[in-house]
Short mmCIF file of C-alpha atoms in Angstrom, two decimals:
data_model
loop_
_atom_site.label_atom_id
_atom_site.label_comp_id
_atom_site.label_asym_id
_atom_site.label_seq_id
_atom_site.Cartn_x
_atom_site.Cartn_y
_atom_site.Cartn_z
CA MET F 1 10.58 178.77 206.26
CA THR F 2 13.36 176.99 207.73
CA ASP F 3 12.16 173.84 206.38
CA ARG F 4 11.56 174.99 202.75
CA TRP F 5 14.99 175.97 202.71
CA THR F 6 15.75 172.63 204.52
CA ARG F 7 14.56 170.45 201.54
CA ALA F 8 15.43 172.95 198.62
CA GLU F 9 19.27 172.72 199.81
CA GLU F 10 18.60 169.06 199.73
CA ARG F 11 17.09 168.88 196.75
CA TYR F 12 19.39 170.62 195.41
CA ARG F 13 22.02 168.37 196.66
CA GLN F 14 20.53 165.76 194.99
CA ASN F 15 20.84 166.78 192.17
CA ALA F 16 24.47 168.23 191.75
CA GLU F 17 24.83 164.11 193.34
CA ARG F 18 23.70 163.30 189.79
CA ARG F 19 24.69 165.23 187.42
CA TYR F 20 28.08 165.56 188.44
CA ARG F 21 29.01 162.53 190.06
CA ARG F 22 31.93 160.54 189.88
CA ASP F 23 34.33 158.10 192.05
CA ASP F 24 38.00 159.45 190.74
CA LEU F 25 39.06 156.12 191.81
CA GLU F 26 37.71 154.82 189.55
CA TRP F 27 38.33 156.99 186.80
CA ASP F 28 42.82 157.23 185.45
CA ASP F 29 44.34 159.67 182.40
CA ASP F 30 44.52 156.31 180.65
CA TYR F 31 40.55 156.11 180.07
CA GLU F 32 39.62 156.22 176.45
CA ASP F 33 35.85 156.95 174.85
CA ASP F 34 35.07 155.28 171.53
CA THR F 35 32.98 158.34 170.62
CA THR F 36 33.58 162.13 170.42
CA VAL F 37 29.77 163.04 171.45
CA ILE F 38 29.54 163.88 175.25
CA PRO F 39 26.00 162.74 176.81
CA ARG F 40 24.23 165.40 177.23
CA TYR F 41 22.13 165.47 180.93
CA GLU F 42 19.04 166.92 181.97
CA ASP F 43 18.73 168.97 185.31
CA GLU F 44 15.30 168.15 187.07
CA ALA F 45 15.91 170.89 188.83
CA GLU F 46 14.16 173.44 185.86
CA ASP F 47 10.89 170.86 186.39
CA GLU F 48 11.15 172.20 189.80
CA GLU F 49 9.71 174.69 190.93
CA PRO F 50 11.03 178.31 192.27
CA LEU F 51 12.41 177.51 195.87
CA LEU F 52 10.35 180.02 196.85
CA GLU F 53 7.34 177.63 197.28
CA PRO F 54 9.50 173.77 198.19
CA GLU F 55 7.29 170.82 197.97
CA PRO F 56 7.11 168.32 200.07
CA PRO F 57 10.72 165.86 199.44
CA ARG F 58 10.87 163.48 197.05
CA ARG F 59 12.54 160.14 197.38
CA SER F 60 13.97 158.69 194.66
CA PRO F 61 16.40 156.51 193.43
CA PRO F 62 19.72 158.17 192.66
CA GLN F 63 20.21 158.18 189.40
CA ARG F 64 23.99 157.26 187.33
CA THR F 65 25.54 159.07 184.36
CA PRO F 66 24.37 157.43 181.24
CA GLU F 67 26.31 155.10 180.00
CA ARG F 68 26.74 153.74 176.67
CA VAL F 69 25.54 150.30 175.39
CA GLY F 70 27.31 147.00 175.91
CA ARG F 71 30.24 150.32 178.07
CA ARG F 72 32.11 149.11 181.66
CA GLN F 73 33.58 150.91 183.79
CA PRO F 74 36.58 150.24 185.31
CA THR F 75 36.99 147.85 188.62
CA ARG F 76 39.15 149.21 191.41
CA ALA F 77 41.02 147.00 191.05
CA GLU F 78 42.72 147.79 187.63
CA SER F 79 42.86 151.25 188.39
CA ARG F 80 44.93 150.69 191.26
CA ARG F 81 47.84 149.45 188.91
CA GLY F 82 46.87 151.43 186.81
CA LYS F 83 45.47 149.98 183.55
CA PRO F 84 42.48 150.58 181.85
CA SER F 85 40.11 147.34 181.83
CA SER F 86 38.92 146.52 177.56
CA GLY F 87 37.46 148.58 175.73
CA SER F 88 38.50 152.03 177.61
CA ARG F 89 40.77 154.83 176.46
CA GLY F 90 41.82 157.94 179.05
CA SER F 91 39.91 161.18 180.31
CA GLY F 92 38.95 162.67 176.93
CA GLY F 93 40.01 159.90 174.16
CA GLN F 94 43.46 161.87 172.73
CA ARG F 95 46.04 161.42 175.04
CA PRO F 96 47.51 157.87 174.37
CA ARG F 97 47.80 159.22 170.87
CA ARG F 98 49.76 161.63 171.54
CA SER F 99 51.72 159.24 173.27
CA ARG F 100 52.71 157.07 171.37
CA MET F 101 52.76 159.37 168.96
CA ALA F 102 55.78 161.10 171.57
CA SER F 103 57.35 158.13 171.68
CA ARG F 104 57.81 158.42 167.61
CA LYS F 105 59.37 161.00 167.66
CA ALA F 106 61.71 159.93 170.62
CA ALA F 107 62.68 157.10 168.69
CA GLU F 108 62.96 158.35 165.43
CA ARG F 109 65.64 161.56 167.15
CA LYS F 110 67.45 158.27 169.06
CA ARG F 111 67.97 156.43 165.87
CA ARG F 112 68.90 160.01 163.68
CA ARG F 113 71.76 160.52 166.36
CA ARG F 114 72.91 157.19 166.22
CA ASN F 115 72.84 156.92 162.99
CA LEU F 116 74.82 160.42 162.79
CA LEU F 117 77.68 159.21 165.07
CA VAL F 118 78.61 155.80 163.34
CA ILE F 119 79.61 158.03 160.22
CA ALA F 120 80.64 160.45 162.57
CA GLY F 121 83.32 157.33 163.41
CA VAL F 122 83.30 156.32 160.37
CA PHE F 123 84.86 159.74 158.58
CA ALA F 124 86.95 159.78 161.68
CA VAL F 125 88.30 156.52 161.28
CA LEU F 126 89.10 156.85 157.34
CA PHE F 127 90.75 160.39 158.54
CA LEU F 128 92.79 159.30 160.93
CA GLY F 129 94.03 156.28 158.44
CA ALA F 130 94.91 159.30 155.56
CA ILE F 131 96.86 160.78 158.69
CA GLY F 132 98.84 157.93 159.41
CA PHE F 133 99.67 157.49 155.74
CA ALA F 134 100.52 160.55 155.25
CA GLY F 135 102.75 159.52 158.12
CA TRP F 136 104.20 156.97 156.95
CA LYS F 137 105.14 158.07 153.48
CA PHE F 138 106.41 161.28 154.99
CA MET F 139 108.79 158.60 157.22
CA GLY F 140 109.76 157.00 154.42
CA LYS F 141 111.26 158.99 152.27
CA TRP F 142 113.83 159.70 155.32
CA ASN F 143 114.12 155.92 156.59
CA PRO F 144 114.14 153.87 153.48
CA PRO F 145 114.23 150.17 153.35
CA ALA F 146 117.62 148.58 153.83
CA ASP F 147 119.85 148.23 151.06
CA TYR F 148 123.50 147.19 150.25
CA SER F 149 126.00 149.27 149.69
CA GLY F 150 128.92 147.27 149.28
CA PRO F 151 130.61 145.53 145.87
CA GLN F 152 128.59 142.85 144.89
CA GLY F 153 129.33 139.06 145.80
CA PRO F 154 129.27 136.38 144.32
CA LEU F 155 126.55 134.61 141.61
CA VAL F 156 123.20 132.93 142.73
CA VAL F 157 120.77 130.92 141.01
CA VAL F 158 117.16 131.69 142.04
CA GLN F 159 114.16 131.40 140.08
CA VAL F 160 111.22 132.85 138.61
CA LYS F 161 107.66 130.71 138.61
CA PRO F 162 104.75 131.19 136.11
CA GLY F 163 102.83 134.13 137.46
CA ASP F 164 105.07 135.41 140.20
CA THR F 165 104.40 138.84 141.52
CA SER F 166 107.13 141.53 142.21
CA THR F 167 106.67 140.51 145.88
CA GLN F 168 106.93 137.30 145.04
CA ILE F 169 110.63 137.71 143.77
CA ALA F 170 111.58 139.76 145.73
CA GLN F 171 111.26 137.99 148.68
CA THR F 172 113.21 135.30 146.49
CA MET F 173 116.34 137.62 146.02
CA HIS F 174 115.98 138.03 149.94
CA ASP F 175 116.61 134.69 150.81
CA LYS F 176 118.94 133.59 148.48
CA GLY F 177 121.21 136.94 150.01
CA VAL F 178 120.79 138.50 146.78
CA VAL F 179 119.05 142.00 148.67
CA GLU F 180 119.35 143.20 152.11
CA SER F 181 115.59 143.31 152.67
CA THR F 182 112.69 143.06 150.15
CA GLY F 183 111.57 146.43 150.16
CA ALA F 184 114.66 147.66 148.51
CA PHE F 185 114.21 145.16 145.36
CA TYR F 186 110.40 146.23 145.65
CA GLU F 187 110.85 149.52 145.32
CA ALA F 188 113.13 149.63 142.93
CA ALA F 189 111.15 146.72 140.11
CA VAL F 190 107.44 148.98 140.10
CA ARG F 191 110.19 151.47 139.06
CA ASN F 192 111.36 149.88 135.91
CA ASP F 193 109.16 149.40 133.66
CA ASN F 194 110.77 145.26 131.97
CA MET F 195 109.71 143.59 134.64
CA ASN F 196 105.83 142.97 132.55
CA GLN F 197 108.02 141.79 130.00
CA LEU F 198 110.10 138.77 132.86
CA GLN F 199 109.76 135.38 132.19
CA PRO F 200 109.85 132.57 134.35
CA GLY F 201 113.15 130.37 134.45
CA TYR F 202 116.54 130.50 136.58
CA TYR F 203 118.75 133.47 136.22
CA ALA F 204 121.84 134.13 137.45
CA ILE F 205 122.64 137.31 139.52
CA PRO F 206 125.06 138.93 142.25
CA THR F 207 124.33 138.36 145.57
CA HIS F 208 124.93 141.51 147.93
CA SER F 209 123.20 143.87 145.86
CA LYS F 210 121.70 147.09 145.42
CA GLY F 211 117.64 146.55 145.13
CA SER F 212 118.67 148.34 141.82
CA GLU F 213 121.44 146.55 140.56
CA ALA F 214 119.28 143.56 140.68
CA VAL F 215 116.62 144.66 139.02
CA SER F 216 118.79 145.73 136.10
CA ALA F 217 120.44 142.06 136.53
CA LEU F 218 117.47 140.03 135.80
CA PHE F 219 117.56 142.02 131.92
CA SER F 220 121.24 141.57 131.82
CA LYS F 221 122.39 139.34 128.65
CA ASP F 222 124.43 137.01 130.37
CA ALA F 223 121.31 136.73 133.39
CA ARG F 224 119.73 134.30 131.80
CA VAL F 225 120.58 130.80 132.54
CA GLY F 226 119.13 126.48 132.02
CA ASN F 227 117.77 127.69 129.73
CA VAL F 228 117.95 124.91 126.27
CA VAL F 229 115.81 124.61 123.33
CA ILE F 230 116.35 121.50 122.49
CA SER F 231 114.87 120.58 118.51
CA GLU F 232 112.82 118.01 117.15
CA GLY F 233 114.49 114.47 115.87
CA ARG F 234 117.54 116.02 118.31
CA GLN F 235 119.67 112.40 119.82
CA LEU F 236 120.85 112.10 122.85
CA HIS F 237 125.18 112.19 121.76
CA ASP F 238 127.24 114.20 119.50
CA SER F 239 126.95 112.79 115.86
CA THR F 240 129.20 113.57 112.65
CA ASP F 241 127.31 114.73 108.98
CA ALA F 242 129.17 111.39 107.47
CA SER F 243 129.33 114.70 103.92
CA THR F 244 130.98 117.48 105.89
CA ASN F 245 132.81 115.82 109.40
CA ALA F 246 130.62 119.12 111.23
CA ARG F 247 129.50 117.78 114.89
CA LYS F 248 125.77 118.25 115.42
CA ASP F 249 125.49 118.99 119.25
CA GLY F 250 123.07 115.87 120.74
CA ILE F 251 120.49 116.50 124.03
CA TYR F 252 123.55 116.26 126.70
CA ARG F 253 125.53 118.83 124.28
CA LYS F 254 123.25 120.94 124.03
CA ILE F 255 122.31 121.15 128.59
CA ALA F 256 125.93 121.60 129.35
CA ASP F 257 126.14 124.20 127.56
CA ALA F 258 122.51 126.43 129.12
CA SER F 259 123.96 124.88 132.65
CA CYS F 260 127.33 128.02 133.09
CA VAL F 261 127.11 130.06 135.61
CA GLY F 262 129.36 133.16 135.06
CA THR F 263 131.02 133.63 132.44
CA GLY F 264 135.27 132.81 130.80
CA SER F 265 137.27 131.02 133.34
CA ASN F 266 134.71 131.38 136.29
CA ALA F 267 131.72 129.55 134.69
CA LYS F 268 130.98 127.01 136.12
CA CYS F 269 128.63 124.32 134.74
CA VAL F 270 127.69 120.73 134.38
CA THR F 271 130.06 118.97 131.71
CA TYR F 272 128.76 117.08 129.25
CA GLU F 273 130.61 114.08 130.29
CA GLN F 274 129.09 113.96 133.35
CA LEU F 275 125.66 114.28 132.08
CA ASP F 276 126.25 110.79 130.26
CA ALA F 277 127.55 109.52 132.56
CA ALA F 278 124.35 110.36 135.18
CA GLY F 279 122.44 108.64 132.82
CA ALA F 280 123.48 105.71 132.58
CA THR F 281 122.55 105.27 136.59
CA ASP F 282 119.25 104.07 137.70
CA PRO F 283 116.00 104.76 135.20
CA ALA F 284 114.08 105.28 138.71
CA ALA F 285 116.03 108.67 140.31
CA LEU F 286 116.08 109.97 137.21
CA GLY F 287 112.29 110.57 136.91
CA VAL F 288 111.18 107.62 134.16
CA PRO F 289 107.67 107.41 134.21
CA ALA F 290 106.28 103.89 135.37
CA TRP F 291 105.61 103.14 131.65
CA ALA F 292 108.83 102.85 130.12
CA LEU F 293 110.50 101.74 133.52
CA ASP F 294 110.49 97.98 133.11
CA ARG F 295 111.68 98.59 128.91
CA VAL F 296 114.02 101.16 130.39
CA ARG F 297 115.95 98.96 132.49
CA THR F 298 116.58 96.46 129.73
CA VAL F 299 118.66 98.54 127.85
CA PRO F 300 121.08 96.63 126.57
CA ASP F 301 123.50 100.04 126.32
CA ARG F 302 122.79 101.75 129.04
CA THR F 303 123.94 105.10 128.27
CA ARG F 304 121.26 104.90 125.53
CA GLN F 305 118.94 104.43 128.18
CA LEU F 306 117.04 108.07 128.04
CA GLU F 307 116.52 108.17 124.58
CA GLY F 308 113.40 110.18 123.79
CA LEU F 309 112.46 109.98 127.34
CA ILE F 310 113.25 113.68 126.59
CA ALA F 311 110.97 116.02 124.21
CA GLY F 312 111.80 117.89 121.64
CA GLY F 313 110.45 121.67 123.35
CA THR F 314 112.01 124.64 124.90
CA TRP F 315 112.85 123.99 128.79
CA ASP F 316 114.14 125.61 131.97
CA PHE F 317 116.31 123.33 134.51
CA ASN F 318 118.11 124.56 137.96
CA PRO F 319 121.38 124.74 136.65
CA SER F 320 123.44 125.46 139.95
CA ALA F 321 121.81 121.35 141.11
CA SER F 322 123.51 118.09 139.95
CA ALA F 323 123.61 116.52 136.78
CA THR F 324 121.44 114.01 137.70
CA ASP F 325 118.97 116.12 139.63
CA ILE F 326 119.11 118.36 136.28
CA LEU F 327 118.47 114.70 134.53
CA LYS F 328 114.87 113.55 136.08
CA GLN F 329 113.59 117.64 136.22
CA LEU F 330 114.17 117.68 132.85
CA VAL F 331 113.16 113.76 131.92
CA THR F 332 109.46 114.54 134.39
CA ALA F 333 108.45 117.37 132.39
CA SER F 334 109.01 115.69 129.62
CA ALA F 335 106.69 112.35 130.55
CA GLN F 336 104.23 115.29 130.98
CA SER F 337 104.32 116.62 127.98
CA TYR F 338 103.90 113.43 126.42
CA GLU F 339 101.91 112.18 128.25
CA ALA F 340 99.22 115.39 127.01
CA THR F 341 98.79 113.77 124.18
CA GLY F 342 96.92 110.56 124.88
CA LEU F 343 99.49 108.67 124.42
CA LEU F 344 98.51 105.92 127.99
CA GLN F 345 94.93 105.64 125.89
CA SER F 346 96.36 105.63 122.66
CA GLY F 347 96.86 102.09 122.91
CA ASN F 348 92.82 101.07 121.90
CA ALA F 349 93.69 103.04 118.55
CA ASN F 350 97.62 101.77 117.08
CA GLY F 351 97.50 98.58 119.60
CA LEU F 352 101.42 99.32 121.59
CA THR F 353 102.12 99.98 124.87
CA PRO F 354 102.85 104.05 125.56
CA TYR F 355 106.51 102.82 125.48
CA GLU F 356 106.64 100.67 121.73
CA THR F 357 104.32 104.62 120.68
CA LEU F 358 106.93 106.41 121.92
CA ILE F 359 110.23 104.55 119.58
CA GLY F 360 107.17 104.01 116.45
CA ALA F 361 107.14 108.51 117.35
CA SER F 362 110.71 109.13 116.92
CA LEU F 363 111.10 106.68 113.88
CA VAL F 364 108.56 108.82 112.29
CA GLU F 365 110.16 112.00 113.11
CA ARG F 366 113.94 110.97 111.44
CA GLU F 367 112.13 109.73 108.70
CA ALA F 368 108.98 111.62 108.08
CA LEU F 369 108.60 115.24 106.89
CA PRO F 370 105.16 116.99 108.54
CA GLN F 371 102.00 116.65 106.02
CA ASP F 372 103.17 112.77 105.93
CA MET F 373 104.03 111.16 109.86
CA SER F 374 100.59 110.20 109.37
CA LYS F 375 100.91 108.02 106.26
CA VAL F 376 104.35 106.87 107.69
CA ALA F 377 103.36 105.66 111.50
CA ARG F 378 100.78 102.93 108.82
CA VAL F 379 103.32 101.92 107.11
CA ILE F 380 105.04 101.46 110.43
CA LEU F 381 101.97 99.96 112.15
CA ASN F 382 101.10 97.92 109.38
CA ARG F 383 104.78 96.49 109.11
CA LEU F 384 104.81 94.88 112.25
CA LYS F 385 101.54 94.29 111.87
CA ALA F 386 102.28 92.07 109.23
CA ASN F 387 105.46 90.27 110.79
CA GLN F 388 107.94 92.27 108.36
CA LYS F 389 111.27 94.17 108.79
CA LEU F 390 110.90 98.05 108.71
CA GLU F 391 113.66 99.13 106.91
CA PHE F 392 114.86 102.23 107.85
CA ASP F 393 117.67 103.88 106.99
CA SER F 394 117.51 106.04 110.07
CA THR F 395 117.66 102.52 112.45
CA VAL F 396 121.16 102.16 110.98
CA ASN F 397 122.37 105.77 111.39
CA TYR F 398 121.15 105.58 115.16
CA THR F 399 124.72 104.08 116.26
CA LEU F 400 126.52 104.70 113.82
CA PRO F 401 129.37 107.58 114.39
CA SER F 402 129.00 109.73 111.18
CA THR F 403 125.59 109.27 109.53
CA GLU F 404 124.03 110.60 106.42
CA VAL F 405 121.02 109.48 104.26
CA ALA F 406 122.23 106.64 102.73
CA THR F 407 123.59 103.72 104.00
CA THR F 408 125.78 101.61 102.81
CA ASP F 409 124.80 97.09 102.55
CA ALA F 410 127.76 96.96 105.51
CA ASP F 411 126.75 99.28 107.12
CA ARG F 412 122.49 97.44 107.66
CA ALA F 413 124.04 94.31 107.34
CA LYS F 414 125.53 95.11 111.51
CA GLN F 415 123.83 93.38 113.67
CA THR F 416 122.85 95.87 116.68
CA PRO F 417 119.73 96.18 118.75
CA TRP F 418 118.43 99.47 116.63
CA ASN F 419 119.07 97.86 113.38
CA THR F 420 115.91 97.25 112.19
CA TYR F 421 117.23 96.26 108.04
CA ALA F 422 118.66 92.70 110.82
CA MET F 423 114.96 92.26 112.68
CA THR F 424 111.96 92.41 112.99
CA GLY F 425 109.93 94.33 115.42
CA LEU F 426 110.69 97.69 116.53
CA PRO F 427 114.34 99.07 117.73
CA ALA F 428 115.52 98.92 121.45
CA THR F 429 115.03 102.40 122.56
CA PRO F 430 113.60 105.03 120.21
CA ILE F 431 116.51 106.68 118.30
CA SER F 432 115.39 110.30 118.78
CA ALA F 433 113.39 113.07 120.17
CA PRO F 434 109.97 113.26 118.71
CA SER F 435 107.86 116.44 118.32
CA LEU F 436 104.34 116.42 119.47
CA ASP F 437 103.06 116.00 116.38
CA ALA F 438 104.92 112.54 115.60
CA MET F 439 103.64 111.66 118.69
CA ARG F 440 100.01 112.32 118.04
CA ALA F 441 100.37 110.68 114.12
CA MET F 442 101.11 107.34 115.70
CA GLU F 443 98.50 107.36 118.12
CA ALA F 444 96.21 107.33 115.78
CA PRO F 445 97.33 106.66 112.30
CA ALA F 446 95.86 107.10 109.29
CA PRO F 447 94.07 104.19 108.04
CA GLY F 448 94.98 102.96 104.18
CA PRO F 449 97.06 99.52 103.89
CA TRP F 450 100.85 100.92 102.79
CA LEU F 451 103.31 99.05 103.15
CA TYR F 452 106.94 100.72 101.52
CA PHE F 453 107.41 104.74 101.37
CA VAL F 454 110.00 106.52 99.79
CA THR F 455 111.21 110.19 99.52
CA VAL F 456 111.89 111.08 95.91
CA ASP F 457 113.75 114.23 95.77
CA LYS F 458 115.78 116.85 97.83
CA GLN F 459 112.35 118.66 98.15
CA GLY F 460 110.59 116.01 100.79
CA THR F 461 108.39 114.56 97.79
CA THR F 462 107.81 110.97 99.74
CA LEU F 463 106.18 108.19 97.56
CA PHE F 464 104.07 105.39 99.31
CA THR F 465 102.31 102.35 98.03
CA ASP F 466 101.77 98.61 99.02
CA ASN F 467 102.92 97.02 95.83
CA TYR F 468 107.21 96.15 95.89
CA GLN F 469 107.49 96.09 92.44
CA GLU F 470 106.04 99.70 92.15
CA HIS F 471 108.52 100.63 95.27
CA LEU F 472 111.34 99.08 92.97
CA LYS F 473 110.16 102.48 90.54
CA ASN F 474 110.46 104.75 93.15
CA ILE F 475 113.05 104.20 94.86
CA GLU F 476 114.85 104.10 91.32
CA LYS F 477 113.71 107.57 90.80
CA ALA F 478 114.75 108.72 94.18
CA ARG F 479 118.35 107.38 92.64
CA GLN F 480 117.90 109.51 89.31
CA SER F 481 117.37 112.34 91.93
CA GLY F 482 120.15 111.73 94.04
CA ILE F 483 118.72 112.13 97.14
CA LEU F 484 120.78 108.19 97.30
CA ASP F 485 124.14 109.12 96.81
CA SER F 486 126.81 108.26 99.56
CA GLY F 487 129.12 110.50 100.47
CA ARG F 488 131.09 107.41 100.86
#
């Protein structure tokens, strides 16, 4: 009896090992199975006879739990390292999936917290900045920018450059001693709608002015200084009309009048005589461009060497500068204006140097109306090519103390470097300030055979021809209209 129970117990134990055997060291929580089907194990004890009739013990090799084909058990070394073998999953096959999902959720929560912190930081900075700005504006009401409060000082010339902003003008005003601080001027400027219409140029403003006074002074009647308008065809020096004895102001007189800073007995001006003297000095110091320098140095009358080099138009210059510097500023700006018309390339069309083109343009300006300028330019080139005298009355009048359209035989007989009745070729210098239209006409004259022209009435009708006999008839028409009558 005892032996039978002993053998039954042994078989039960062996069957239990076959059913539940596992090596705990070879399993870990990360083991994964690639199937959800749990193998079924059949207990051999179910086929045995009841325990009441035990049989002799059978010795058979221990059997292991069935495995899927191709699956290997993790090694003991891999189990100790805590890593699953290739192709394995954890127990039940779901724990790693839950672990990765949890990691993603944790990372998402961390990212959301970080974004919230950044947004909160941005709002905090904006909020603090708004508070700071409001505080600065509030304190500014109690601490306005420094401003003069006493009597104004003497006038000073300030320049407003093209494109200057209110901030830049405020800095200029402060640098010149007009206002005590840039803020004083700027605050007054932004409240003045006239600042949008302020023109570039030079202005005479009292020093030690309040900001509001400095802004208002910019728009006062006498504030603009150093602004000169030179009409086309005007000459450097004054001349007198032979018929009326009226003085025609020259370019030097115009510059002198525009140079005055202040009014009445307190006005400070550059004089006509100072400009005339300065205009006879070294041409290079006066800004004469390289393309004219050699010819200008050989001009027989040095007081006329700048003739034509100050162009017609509206110019701004610093009236507080010396006479030499004023002329240099105007000559330099005029040269740039001439060059912009294509003067330096004009020789390809007219065969002249740039300075000769300038001389020819001055003759066109004095001899022709705008609609006839291109034809008169062609007459000049045709006569120069034929080595024929130009015979322009304007060149005779150039050196006369009083002038008129008609000239006398005695006037035309005078030998001067400018009288084209007494010589061939071009005059020694330009005889006036040519317009840009006259420059363009001389740079590219109209094609034609003309050698003669004459204005036949007071309306400016001009007749052109290449036949001298026909030209004489045209001159008679001019006499009959009274346009050639002399006042002398």
